[in-house]
Tab-separated table of C-alpha atoms and ligand atoms in Angstrom:
chain	number	residue	atom	x	y	z
B	18	MET	CA	47.268	-159.378	20.487
B	19	SER	CA	50.914	-160.288	19.278
B	20	GLN	CA	54.254	-159.333	20.965
B	21	SER	CA	54.622	-155.446	21.402
B	22	ASN	CA	57.700	-153.600	21.058
B	23	TRP	CA	57.649	-151.034	23.953
B	24	THR	CA	61.096	-150.112	25.042
B	25	ILE	CA	61.946	-150.167	28.558
B	26	GLU	CA	62.669	-145.955	28.279
B	27	GLN	CA	59.218	-145.753	26.817
B	28	VAL	CA	57.799	-147.697	29.735
B	29	ARG	CA	59.849	-145.463	32.023
B	30	GLU	CA	58.725	-142.346	30.644
B	31	LEU	CA	54.926	-143.272	30.900
B	32	TYR	CA	55.402	-144.306	34.504
B	33	HIS	CA	56.919	-140.886	35.277
B	34	LEU	CA	54.540	-138.717	33.342
B	35	PRO	CA	52.737	-136.061	35.393
B	36	LEU	CA	50.098	-138.053	37.363
B	37	PHE	CA	47.132	-136.499	35.671
B	38	THR	CA	48.528	-136.856	32.121
B	39	LEU	CA	49.320	-140.615	32.899
B	40	LEU	CA	45.813	-141.003	34.126
B	41	GLU	CA	44.298	-139.213	31.362
B	42	ARG	CA	46.070	-141.572	28.720
B	43	ALA	CA	45.220	-144.566	30.720
B	44	HIS	CA	41.633	-143.826	31.048
B	45	GLU	CA	41.319	-142.983	27.274
B	46	VAL	CA	42.778	-146.569	26.380
B	47	HIS	CA	40.630	-148.130	29.130
B	48	ARG	CA	37.372	-146.668	27.730
B	49	ARG	CA	38.280	-147.560	24.293
B	50	PHE	CA	39.101	-151.221	24.983
B	51	HIS	CA	36.637	-151.841	27.722
B	52	PRO	CA	33.583	-149.354	26.896
B	53	GLU	CA	31.287	-151.014	29.722
B	54	PRO	CA	31.646	-149.538	33.181
B	55	GLU	CA	32.168	-153.072	34.706
B	56	VAL	CA	34.440	-154.776	37.015
B	57	GLN	CA	34.824	-158.547	36.876
B	58	LEU	CA	34.260	-160.212	40.478
B	59	CYS	CA	36.453	-163.117	41.103
B	60	ARG	CA	36.794	-165.642	44.014
B	61	LEU	CA	39.695	-167.018	45.372
B	62	LEU	CA	39.857	-170.238	47.253
B	63	SER	CA	43.000	-171.943	48.988
B	64	ILE	CA	42.490	-175.760	48.250
B	65	LYS	CA	45.782	-176.608	49.857
B	66	THR	CA	47.067	-174.140	52.332
B	67	GLY	CA	50.476	-173.769	54.012
B	68	GLY	CA	53.703	-175.874	54.402
B	69	CYS	CA	55.120	-174.864	51.003
B	70	PRO	CA	58.910	-175.555	50.477
B	71	GLU	CA	59.425	-172.356	48.530
B	72	ASP	CA	60.853	-169.326	50.594
B	73	CYS	CA	59.017	-166.412	48.882
B	74	GLY	CA	59.613	-163.555	51.471
B	75	TYR	CA	56.087	-162.214	51.290
B	76	CYS	CA	54.471	-165.325	51.602
B	77	PRO	CA	52.583	-166.645	54.695
B	78	GLN	CA	52.392	-170.099	53.592
B	79	SER	CA	55.995	-170.749	53.193
B	80	ALA	CA	57.352	-173.374	55.387
B	81	HIS	CA	60.391	-171.060	56.076
B	82	HIS	CA	58.526	-168.482	57.809
B	83	GLU	CA	56.956	-168.643	61.363
B	84	THR	CA	53.224	-167.490	60.691
B	85	ALA	CA	50.006	-168.269	61.986
B	86	VAL	CA	49.036	-170.302	58.976
B	87	ASP	CA	48.987	-174.040	59.453
B	88	ALA	CA	49.724	-176.727	56.750
B	89	GLY	CA	46.688	-178.425	55.564
B	90	LYS	CA	45.660	-181.279	53.214
B	91	LEU	CA	44.274	-180.897	49.770
B	92	MET	CA	40.525	-180.008	50.069
B	93	ASP	CA	37.755	-182.259	49.386
B	94	SER	CA	36.070	-181.711	46.029
B	95	GLU	CA	32.583	-181.540	47.294
B	96	GLU	CA	33.711	-178.675	49.558
B	97	VAL	CA	35.334	-176.907	46.682
B	98	MET	CA	32.128	-177.285	44.635
B	99	ARG	CA	29.993	-175.720	47.525
B	100	ALA	CA	32.377	-172.742	47.663
B	101	ALA	CA	32.217	-172.400	43.867
B	102	ARG	CA	28.622	-172.387	43.968
B	103	GLN	CA	28.496	-169.712	46.664
B	104	ALA	CA	30.924	-167.410	44.501
B	105	ARG	CA	28.589	-167.723	41.597
B	106	ALA	CA	25.582	-166.887	43.836
B	107	ASP	CA	27.681	-163.966	45.010
B	108	GLY	CA	27.955	-162.678	41.493
B	109	ALA	CA	31.674	-163.921	40.738
B	110	THR	CA	32.208	-165.120	37.229
B	111	ARG	CA	35.729	-166.381	37.796
B	112	PHE	CA	36.989	-168.983	40.376
B	113	CYS	CA	40.513	-169.354	41.169
B	114	MET	CA	41.999	-172.109	43.247
B	115	GLY	CA	45.317	-171.863	44.834
B	116	ALA	CA	47.657	-174.609	46.327
B	117	ALA	CA	50.845	-173.940	48.378
B	118	TRP	CA	52.837	-176.133	46.129
B	119	ARG	CA	56.501	-175.635	44.549
B	120	GLN	CA	55.257	-177.660	41.574
B	121	VAL	CA	52.621	-180.123	40.725
B	122	ARG	CA	53.214	-183.837	41.052
B	123	ASP	CA	51.436	-186.278	38.936
B	124	GLY	CA	49.306	-188.668	40.691
B	125	ALA	CA	46.186	-188.912	42.712
B	126	GLU	CA	46.060	-185.352	44.112
B	127	PHE	CA	46.553	-183.806	40.712
B	128	ASP	CA	43.654	-186.003	39.556
B	129	ARG	CA	41.523	-184.417	42.212
B	130	VAL	CA	42.317	-180.995	41.101
B	131	LEU	CA	41.625	-181.900	37.300
B	132	ASP	CA	38.271	-183.035	38.686
B	133	MET	CA	37.770	-179.867	40.635
B	134	VAL	CA	38.581	-177.777	37.455
B	135	ARG	CA	35.913	-179.955	35.484
B	136	GLY	CA	33.450	-179.436	38.202
B	137	VAL	CA	33.807	-175.718	38.291
B	138	SER	CA	33.875	-175.316	34.867
B	139	GLY	CA	30.492	-177.152	34.484
B	140	LEU	CA	29.183	-174.318	36.617
B	141	GLY	CA	29.575	-171.916	33.984
B	142	LEU	CA	32.372	-170.053	35.982
B	143	GLU	CA	35.589	-169.233	34.350
B	144	VAL	CA	38.196	-171.425	36.270
B	145	CYS	CA	41.740	-170.586	37.096
B	146	CYS	CA	44.355	-172.430	39.090
B	147	THR	CA	47.655	-171.395	40.696
B	148	LEU	CA	49.585	-174.526	41.668
B	149	GLY	CA	53.254	-173.635	41.283
B	150	MET	CA	55.536	-174.867	38.558
B	151	LEU	CA	53.814	-177.209	35.640
B	152	THR	CA	55.423	-179.421	32.952
B	153	GLU	CA	54.147	-179.480	29.594
B	154	SER	CA	51.939	-182.400	30.109
B	155	GLN	CA	50.528	-181.335	33.232
B	156	ALA	CA	49.439	-177.907	31.386
B	157	ARG	CA	48.012	-179.941	28.621
B	158	ARG	CA	45.947	-182.096	31.097
B	159	LEU	CA	44.689	-178.788	32.862
B	160	ALA	CA	43.738	-177.330	29.372
B	161	GLU	CA	41.785	-180.680	28.570
B	162	ALA	CA	39.746	-180.321	31.875
B	163	GLY	CA	38.596	-177.078	30.851
B	164	LEU	CA	40.923	-174.869	32.666
B	165	THR	CA	40.475	-171.016	31.507
B	166	ALA	CA	43.435	-169.421	32.972
B	167	TYR	CA	46.636	-170.276	35.026
B	168	ASN	CA	48.028	-167.739	37.282
B	169	HIS	CA	51.918	-167.689	37.840
B	170	ASN	CA	53.289	-164.356	38.945
B	171	LEU	CA	56.605	-163.046	38.026
B	172	ASP	CA	56.094	-160.753	41.212
B	173	THR	CA	58.838	-158.265	40.567
B	174	SER	CA	61.763	-157.326	38.385
B	175	PRO	CA	64.282	-159.798	37.304
B	176	SER	CA	67.015	-157.857	39.267
B	177	PHE	CA	64.917	-157.507	42.340
B	178	TYR	CA	63.721	-161.032	42.435
B	179	GLY	CA	66.687	-162.645	44.160
B	180	ASN	CA	66.020	-160.385	47.228
B	181	ILE	CA	62.861	-161.936	47.704
B	182	ILE	CA	62.945	-165.637	46.513
B	183	SER	CA	65.988	-168.019	46.576
B	184	THR	CA	64.487	-171.313	45.967
B	185	ARG	CA	63.454	-170.655	42.248
B	186	THR	CA	64.578	-168.191	39.491
B	187	TYR	CA	62.801	-166.032	37.042
B	188	ASP	CA	63.537	-168.414	34.382
B	189	ASP	CA	61.692	-171.158	36.275
B	190	ARG	CA	58.701	-168.986	36.266
B	191	LEU	CA	58.954	-168.034	32.579
B	192	ARG	CA	59.525	-171.703	31.514
B	193	THR	CA	55.974	-172.519	33.356
B	194	LEU	CA	54.376	-169.605	31.632
B	195	ARG	CA	55.565	-170.930	28.428
B	196	HIS	CA	54.021	-174.443	29.112
B	197	VAL	CA	50.592	-172.698	30.004
B	198	ARG	CA	50.679	-170.743	26.719
B	199	ASP	CA	51.645	-173.447	24.655
B	200	ALA	CA	48.707	-175.457	26.041
B	201	GLY	CA	46.220	-172.929	24.957
B	202	ILE	CA	45.414	-171.840	28.476
B	203	THR	CA	45.180	-168.108	28.959
B	204	VAL	CA	47.895	-166.534	31.161
B	205	CYS	CA	47.301	-164.633	34.422
B	206	CYS	CA	50.582	-163.168	35.476
B	207	GLY	CA	51.352	-160.043	37.412
B	208	GLY	CA	53.261	-159.132	40.604
B	209	ILE	CA	53.427	-157.542	44.015
B	210	LEU	CA	54.192	-153.832	44.845
B	211	GLY	CA	55.601	-152.571	48.179
B	212	MET	CA	58.262	-155.143	48.835
B	213	GLY	CA	60.990	-152.484	48.944
B	214	GLU	CA	61.675	-152.460	45.122
B	215	SER	CA	62.406	-149.345	43.332
B	216	GLU	CA	60.285	-147.428	40.872
B	217	ASP	CA	62.656	-148.870	38.117
B	218	ASP	CA	61.979	-152.298	39.484
B	219	ARG	CA	58.218	-151.788	38.798
B	220	VAL	CA	58.826	-150.177	35.434
B	221	GLU	CA	61.095	-153.439	34.545
B	222	LEU	CA	58.432	-155.752	35.600
B	223	LEU	CA	55.769	-154.009	33.813
B	224	HIS	CA	58.167	-154.096	30.593
B	225	VAL	CA	58.837	-157.912	30.970
B	226	LEU	CA	54.791	-158.595	31.129
B	227	ALA	CA	54.100	-156.123	28.169
B	228	THR	CA	56.792	-157.712	25.891
B	229	MET	CA	56.206	-161.333	26.389
B	230	PRO	CA	55.568	-163.081	23.048
B	231	LYS	CA	51.715	-162.601	23.928
B	232	PRO	CA	50.857	-160.392	26.885
B	233	PRO	CA	49.083	-162.001	29.816
B	234	GLU	CA	45.385	-161.797	29.165
B	235	SER	CA	45.056	-161.173	33.237
B	236	VAL	CA	47.434	-159.040	35.162
B	237	PRO	CA	47.005	-159.057	38.926
B	238	ILE	CA	48.567	-156.234	40.712
B	239	ASN	CA	48.775	-156.963	44.411
B	240	ALA	CA	49.697	-154.561	47.155
B	241	LEU	CA	51.973	-156.480	49.654
B	242	VAL	CA	50.115	-157.668	52.488
B	243	ALA	CA	52.968	-157.436	55.069
B	244	VAL	CA	52.102	-160.515	57.283
B	245	GLU	CA	53.495	-161.067	60.746
B	246	GLY	CA	56.175	-163.768	60.723
B	247	THR	CA	57.280	-163.301	57.084
B	248	PRO	CA	60.485	-161.417	56.351
B	249	LEU	CA	58.455	-158.443	54.845
B	250	ALA	CA	56.543	-158.122	58.015
B	251	GLY	CA	56.227	-154.349	59.148
B	252	ARG	CA	57.231	-153.079	55.703
B	253	PRO	CA	55.806	-149.618	55.220
B	254	GLN	CA	52.889	-149.278	52.735
B	255	LEU	CA	53.811	-148.226	49.052
B	256	PRO	CA	52.310	-144.480	48.619
B	257	VAL	CA	48.899	-144.821	46.750
B	258	PHE	CA	50.130	-142.827	44.051
B	259	GLU	CA	52.889	-145.238	43.018
B	260	PHE	CA	50.418	-148.073	43.004
B	261	VAL	CA	48.110	-145.981	40.782
B	262	ARG	CA	50.919	-145.108	38.456
B	263	ALA	CA	51.696	-148.839	37.948
B	264	ILE	CA	47.939	-149.920	37.117
B	265	ALA	CA	47.676	-146.912	34.777
B	266	THR	CA	51.154	-147.831	32.977
B	267	ALA	CA	49.840	-151.430	32.931
B	268	ARG	CA	46.521	-150.423	31.425
B	269	ILE	CA	48.311	-148.290	28.714
B	270	LEU	CA	50.854	-151.245	27.928
B	271	MET	CA	48.401	-154.071	27.791
B	272	PRO	CA	45.136	-152.519	26.693
B	273	ALA	CA	42.943	-155.488	26.192
B	274	SER	CA	44.002	-157.271	29.453
B	275	LYS	CA	42.067	-157.576	32.607
B	276	VAL	CA	43.948	-155.663	35.073
B	277	ARG	CA	43.117	-157.054	38.492
B	278	LEU	CA	43.450	-154.922	41.751
B	279	SER	CA	44.385	-157.910	43.635
B	280	ALA	CA	45.674	-158.367	47.435
B	281	GLY	CA	46.051	-155.590	49.771
B	282	ARG	CA	42.521	-153.695	49.252
B	283	LEU	CA	41.880	-153.626	52.902
B	284	SER	CA	44.710	-151.126	53.160
B	285	LEU	CA	43.328	-148.910	50.247
B	286	SER	CA	40.751	-146.380	50.871
B	287	PRO	CA	37.634	-146.202	48.725
B	288	GLU	CA	39.099	-142.990	47.079
B	289	ALA	CA	42.326	-144.979	46.272
B	290	GLN	CA	40.494	-147.977	44.939
B	291	ALA	CA	38.341	-145.276	42.837
B	292	LEU	CA	41.468	-143.917	41.420
B	293	CYS	CA	42.829	-147.437	40.567
B	294	PHE	CA	39.407	-148.289	38.700
B	295	TYR	CA	39.854	-144.897	37.025
B	296	ALA	CA	43.528	-145.918	35.906
B	297	GLY	CA	42.195	-149.056	34.308
B	298	ALA	CA	41.676	-151.698	37.051
B	299	ASN	CA	38.720	-153.884	35.921
B	300	SER	CA	38.534	-156.669	38.301
B	301	ILE	CA	38.699	-157.422	42.008
B	302	PHE	CA	38.650	-160.418	44.221
B	303	THR	CA	35.313	-160.387	46.347
B	304	GLY	CA	34.671	-162.375	49.607
B	305	GLU	CA	36.163	-161.839	53.112
B	306	LYS	CA	39.164	-164.024	52.426
B	307	LEU	CA	41.677	-164.115	49.586
B	308	LEU	CA	43.824	-167.274	50.346
B	309	THR	CA	44.876	-166.920	53.790
B	310	THR	CA	44.562	-162.997	54.519
B	311	SER	CA	41.599	-160.916	54.744
B	312	ASN	CA	39.778	-158.834	52.226
B	313	PRO	CA	36.590	-156.650	52.076
B	314	GLY	CA	33.310	-158.353	52.310
B	315	THR	CA	31.241	-158.770	49.051
B	316	GLU	CA	28.477	-156.278	50.090
B	317	GLU	CA	30.952	-153.646	50.980
B	318	ASP	CA	32.427	-154.152	47.679
B	319	LEU	CA	29.082	-154.111	45.739
B	320	ALA	CA	28.307	-150.703	47.508
B	321	LEU	CA	31.706	-149.232	46.323
B	322	LEU	CA	30.905	-150.157	42.838
B	323	ARG	CA	27.488	-148.681	43.040
B	324	MET	CA	28.661	-145.598	44.662
B	325	LEU	CA	31.185	-145.109	41.666
B	326	GLY	CA	28.515	-145.997	39.080
B	327	LEU	CA	30.172	-149.376	38.146
B	328	ARG	CA	28.580	-152.761	38.166
B	329	PRO	CA	29.935	-156.132	38.326
B	330	GLU	CA	30.620	-157.879	34.788
B	331	ALA	CA	27.996	-160.169	33.998
B	332	PRO	CA	28.696	-163.690	32.855
B	333	GLN	CA	29.797	-164.116	29.140
B	334	ALA	CA	26.874	-165.507	26.924
B	335	ALA	CA	28.492	-168.595	26.179
B	336	VAL	CA	29.238	-169.016	29.990
B	337	SER	CA	25.760	-168.441	31.175
B	338	ALA	CA	24.415	-170.726	28.718
B	339	ALA	CA	26.551	-173.489	30.234
B	340	SER	CA	25.570	-172.679	33.771
B	341	ARG	CA	21.850	-173.133	32.646
B	342	SER	CA	22.425	-176.620	31.649
W	419	SAM	N1	52.336	-171.650	45.095
W	419	SAM	C1	51.859	-170.971	43.824
W	419	SAM	C2	52.646	-169.958	43.265
W	419	SAM	O1	53.615	-169.297	43.951
W	419	SAM	O2	52.669	-169.634	42.099
W	419	SAM	C3	50.359	-170.454	44.093
W	419	SAM	C4	49.952	-169.659	45.215
W	419	SAM	S1	50.653	-167.994	45.497
W	419	SAM	C5	50.141	-167.737	47.152
W	419	SAM	C6	50.084	-166.903	44.446
W	419	SAM	C7	50.587	-165.499	44.367
W	419	SAM	O3	49.967	-164.756	45.537
W	419	SAM	C8	52.025	-165.107	44.462
W	419	SAM	O4	52.683	-165.485	43.461
W	419	SAM	C9	52.006	-163.650	45.071
W	419	SAM	O5	52.188	-162.827	43.956
W	419	SAM	C10	50.599	-163.633	45.728
W	419	SAM	N2	51.071	-163.256	47.131
W	419	SAM	C11	51.253	-164.158	48.053
W	419	SAM	N3	51.423	-163.641	49.457
W	419	SAM	C12	51.084	-162.357	49.037
W	419	SAM	C13	51.122	-161.285	50.065
W	419	SAM	N4	51.464	-161.334	51.231
W	419	SAM	N5	50.718	-160.144	49.638
W	419	SAM	C14	50.517	-159.895	48.318
W	419	SAM	N6	50.365	-160.921	47.438
W	419	SAM	C15	51.053	-162.181	47.999
W	420	DTB	C1	47.381	-162.947	42.766
W	420	DTB	O1	48.134	-162.346	42.042
W	420	DTB	N1	46.935	-162.601	43.962
W	420	DTB	C2	46.141	-163.679	44.450
W	420	DTB	C3	45.970	-164.805	43.368
W	420	DTB	N2	46.880	-164.300	42.404
W	420	DTB	C4	46.385	-166.128	43.680
W	420	DTB	C5	46.402	-164.238	45.719
W	420	DTB	C6	46.866	-163.152	46.742
W	420	DTB	C7	47.263	-163.734	48.035
W	420	DTB	C8	47.371	-162.928	49.076
W	420	DTB	C9	47.897	-163.370	50.502
W	420	DTB	C10	46.949	-164.515	51.106
W	420	DTB	O2	45.767	-164.227	51.097
W	420	DTB	O3	47.511	-165.414	51.583
W	421	SF4	FE1	54.633	-171.318	48.085
W	421	SF4	FE2	53.315	-169.812	46.220
W	421	SF4	FE3	53.707	-169.027	48.852
W	421	SF4	FE4	55.842	-168.983	47.109
W	421	SF4	S1	53.967	-167.706	46.829
W	421	SF4	S2	55.796	-169.862	49.344
W	421	SF4	S3	55.265	-170.668	46.099
W	421	SF4	S4	52.608	-170.765	48.110
């Protein structure tokens, strides 16, 4: 899919349609592009936790905030492989490794991450990493190691961004995303809703995502997990219908992408999650932990999908062939 020419007015109009009109349109697009009643299960692992020099206002891993998260070292590769095998056994088809780094530094630790990418890819899983900013050559090395996707979120609109993060700019984010794209790695890029942004900020974020030279193949939509000790602790939850509107709009704007109902599901009822799936969400993280915060358990999620007549997405044919070797 190449660059789309949605205008900001068109996106705003979609977002503000009567809810059922928006849902109908989104669901129709969803059925056309994703005819199977499937939801991809992904698993997250924090391979390097806490002590991050960035000051992202939502993040429990920032060294700028006093939270219950302690800084740790880069995990051992064998331990990572154990977690990836468990994820595959639990039905996940994508494994995402996160590090609380501002940017990747060349050296022994990056070499170990490259080994982890090779190892997880060898299990037949899609492999995603989120490691902070990347140079062109680092993106190339990740691609060579077999990385499927790189997650790097824009988080919010360009105008609201400065209220949340001061240690890097929107343009820094866009630069890394370009490096990822140029290296031939698929892009995973989305945002967080419920940080105090306006409806128009949500519209702007969706517009930026949808009008990139090529839209992200994967769009994670996170509901803020308001963690104690972060500047956003105590923030009231976003009304569910705002969240659903953002998912439906994302589905219409980026029809072929995976829209991922990401962090914050513990604060969404089964009914709210069902609406999100109807609106076009077709992926979740499973397992009791995201990176540092809690998430519904796998059994609970499988029961919810069953109840809704949805099923976990099966591994792709090529991927399952790799996993038999
Ligand atoms: N340090 C890397 C970076 O910022 O790109 C990777 C890890 S970072 C934790 C990955 C993403 O998690 C962030 O971009 C943000 O969108 C999301 N995230 C972090 N804390 C969150 C929270 N409390 N609630 C919702 N999403 C959160
Ligand atoms: C994304 O957009 N959401 C995931 C993934 N990308 C890396 C991370 C959510 C993290 C939630 C807070 C935590 O558990 O620390
Ligand atoms: Fe660091 Fe990423 Fe958390 Fe920001 S979101 S503080 S860059 S780990």
